Each structure stands twice: as C-alpha cells, then as structure tokens.
C-alpha cells in the first residue's frame, strides 16, 4: 500500500495499521510515509528530466534528520535558512554544493559556516547583507558564491503570513535595484555571482504568479547577460501548494512542464534550481491523536484530543483547514459535528472546527497532510513534551524522534541560589 489509506475498516500508514503505531508509541505522534515522500521528490525530478535542475528541498518544512537523509540519498539538494539547518543537512549526509541559503538576517557566524562548508549559493536579501558577506569572505580569504533574491512585486494570492513577493514584504531586493547591485557585486573579487533567486510565497494554487515571477527573472538574466554579467542558474524558489480541502493546485508535473515551456519560449537555457517544501513533505505525514473526552456543550459538540496547538500550529496560526479523519471507520457511533480541540489553555487551541465525525472517547483520529510545517513548528507551550516522529516504509517502521521527556524540557532551566535562600 502507498501513503495513508484505509484497508478495510482501518487507516494504515503503508502496510501498518495506525492502531499498531499508537499502541507502540502512544499519541500524539507524527507518522510519515517514506514512499510518499520519495515519490513526491521524484515527481519534481522526473518533471524536469529534460533540464539541468537542482531540487533544493526546503528544510524548514520538515527538518528531521531521517527525512533529510532519505532525500539526500535520492540526490536532493537543500534550501536552508539558518546555521542550524545547515548543520542538520551536513549531519544527514546532504551535499553542501547543492545547498542554497536563504533568509533576511544571516549572521556573520552563519555566513562563515556556509562559506567554509562550500555551499552552492548565499541568496542575499539586502545590500547590507551583501556587505556583510563581502566582509566575511575577505576575512576567510575565500570567494562567496551569491545570488540576489529579488522581490518582483507579485501577489502570490495566498495567506498574508506566507506571502513574500510583494514590495512591502521584508523579503528580497526590489527588482528595480537588482541590476545596480549585481553590477556592484560583479566588481568584487571576493564574490562569484552565480544566480538569480525568487520566492513569492507558499501554498500557491495557480501557475500564473509563479510564471509571472519567472518572466521577470528571465528578463533580468537577459539584461545582466547583455551587460556582460552572465549568471549560471535561476532559482525559482518553492511555494507550490497542495490540496488540503478544495483547492486545486497544479500537479507537480504540470508545474514543471509549464516552467519548462516558458523557459523554452524565452530561449532560456540556464540551469534551474527549485526550493519545494510542502509539495514534497505535506502529504507524506499525518498527525495521530486520541479522543480523550467528548463534551456536549450547549451549542456544539467538542472532541477534546490529546494533540494540541503546541503540536500542530497551522490551524490557529493561518486559519488553515486540515482534514481530520477517524482511524477506524464504522465504529458504530452516530455522525455528529465536532470542534476538535486540544488540552492547551487557549481558545485558539483547535485542530479543526465544525467537522462531521463518527467518533467516541478513546478513538484515534488522524490529521492529514501534516508532514510539512507540522512537527517543525511545535513548541513546549503549557510544558507539553514535543511529539515523537515515526516513519513507515512498507511494513518497516522506525522512530526518528523520540517523545521528549519532562526532564529534557526542564534541563536548560535553573533556579538561582539566591531564590533558595528563605530570607531573600
Ligand atoms: N524557499 C523559501 C525562500 C521559502 O521562504 C520557503 C517557505 C520555501 C522555499 C518553501 O516553500 P513551500 O514549497 O513549502 O511552500 N509555515 C507556513 C509556511 C511558511 C513558508 C515559509 N517559506 C505554513 O504552515 O503554511
């Protein structure tokens, strides 16, 4: 079996019933499908088969070492936004030469680590950052490979918190400043100007804004070329959306072929890099949680589950709709409409609202498409240990992050001696 599907009455992760996983590891937990993860990655690779492409998986969406290592084995590159993510990539066996470093606030230490590791490109988001990179590169006596991340002023038509391509956003260098800054960069011995990068947002569900951004970077590449400043590749960022509810995003192969067509139409034979995150990892994961209590409040039914906003923040942070399904179908209970909420003391602590479900106390439910921006955004709010992560491949099951213990959560805190003194 492939991914997450029902076999008879029971939801499975590939060959393994989720009831077995819950029994063995407890809930709440994240469960990933290795097959779905790899086949999503391969869909991008195959989609660009005719082009020289580097797929830089966006580490931020699921940075578990096992996930990075699985993708590194397939030949993936990586898109990182911190020194911590770079260390994960290196530890997971990822290739720094296929790794791009984005983000608006890279520290000197992070730049140093990136240059020493030999990364493919620092994607720079301001002139001040360019100056900082020059300083560090000179100190190290090295040549920094750079791209400018341009801001094309395009509306990605997505949630404002995940929209990055508009002029007023903090991301990227305004497109009209790009040529001037490239010119300046080209004169510096300590810089090698390798690419142009663009990323306009996330959960984009139509090709139009993506293609508009591509047109703009092709224009820029041509202009640079004409001015004697050839670059090696275009980095088109990530952002391809998935279907959570009734969105109809392009399929991965459609996304690739529309990009290829536009490149061909424009006679652009530059190499390509892309930075997909969600479209690779989201459908490869679910969040598994148990119904602790059913509360029949006056106006609605409430299902209180053991997973909460500290485990899965997307619903409250972006008002994101994520599908919730029972692990066991036909359990004999009647369908009713529920708000599915967690135990955290906040009204915003919900996983879904107004969901028709057949559930009883003690049942397992799964939140689907939780493989991206799920575990990575979890916290210890309410002193709740972060959930374990498990990966399934066929009938093989591996735990790839243990459940945090209370001791681990408290480990970095200390009580000053003075507070132990009663007279204080
Ligand atoms: N490249 C850059 C420079 C990015 O900022 C991002 C995402 C990506 C690539 C990957 O985008 P993707 O292919 O995953 O859409 N936490 C939010 C999403 C934040 C996206 C941040 N940047 C959510 O849960 O919806």
Tab-separated table of C-alpha atoms and ligand atoms in Angstrom, residues 58 60 79 102 149 162 199 202-203 238-239 275-278 314 318 373 377, ligand 1:
chain	number	residue	atom	x	y	z
A	58	UNK	CA	13.158	23.389	1.750
A	60	UNK	CA	12.221	24.356	7.177
A	79	UNK	CA	17.257	25.181	0.855
A	102	UNK	CA	18.009	31.989	2.025
A	149	UNK	CA	16.835	37.130	-4.115
A	162	UNK	CA	3.020	33.163	3.828
A	199	UNK	CA	10.350	33.083	-3.990
A	202	UNK	CA	3.819	29.416	-0.115
A	203	UNK	CA	0.675	27.329	-0.756
A	238	UNK	CA	9.322	26.941	-3.617
A	239	UNK	CA	5.667	27.622	-2.993
A	275	UNK	CA	13.061	25.006	-3.459
A	276	UNK	CA	9.894	22.967	-2.871
A	277	UNK	CA	8.969	22.062	0.694
A	278	UNK	CA	5.263	21.494	1.256
A	314	UNK	CA	-1.204	25.689	11.417
A	318	UNK	CA	-3.197	30.624	9.459
A	373	UNK	CA	5.088	22.684	8.818
A	377	UNK	CA	6.563	24.345	14.305
B	1	LIG	N1	12.096	28.923	-0.291
B	1	LIG	C1	11.960	29.983	0.533
B	1	LIG	C2	12.900	31.105	0.407
B	1	LIG	C3	10.927	29.991	1.493
B	1	LIG	O1	10.794	31.031	2.299
B	1	LIG	C4	10.041	28.886	1.579
B	1	LIG	C5	8.979	28.853	2.578
B	1	LIG	C6	10.229	27.792	0.708
B	1	LIG	C7	11.256	27.863	-0.229
B	1	LIG	C8	9.353	26.587	0.713
B	1	LIG	O2	8.042	26.897	0.393
B	1	LIG	P1	6.977	25.729	0.161
B	1	LIG	O3	7.382	24.985	-1.086
B	1	LIG	O4	6.990	24.842	1.353
B	1	LIG	O5	5.704	26.462	0.000
B	1	LIG	N2	4.530	27.749	7.915
B	1	LIG	C9	3.748	28.070	6.747
B	1	LIG	C10	4.578	28.103	5.506
B	1	LIG	C11	5.783	29.032	5.596
B	1	LIG	C12	6.609	29.060	4.347
B	1	LIG	C13	7.881	29.791	4.578
B	1	LIG	N3	8.779	29.794	3.452
B	1	LIG	C14	2.576	27.087	6.648
B	1	LIG	O6	2.442	26.220	7.512
B	1	LIG	O7	1.738	27.190	5.756
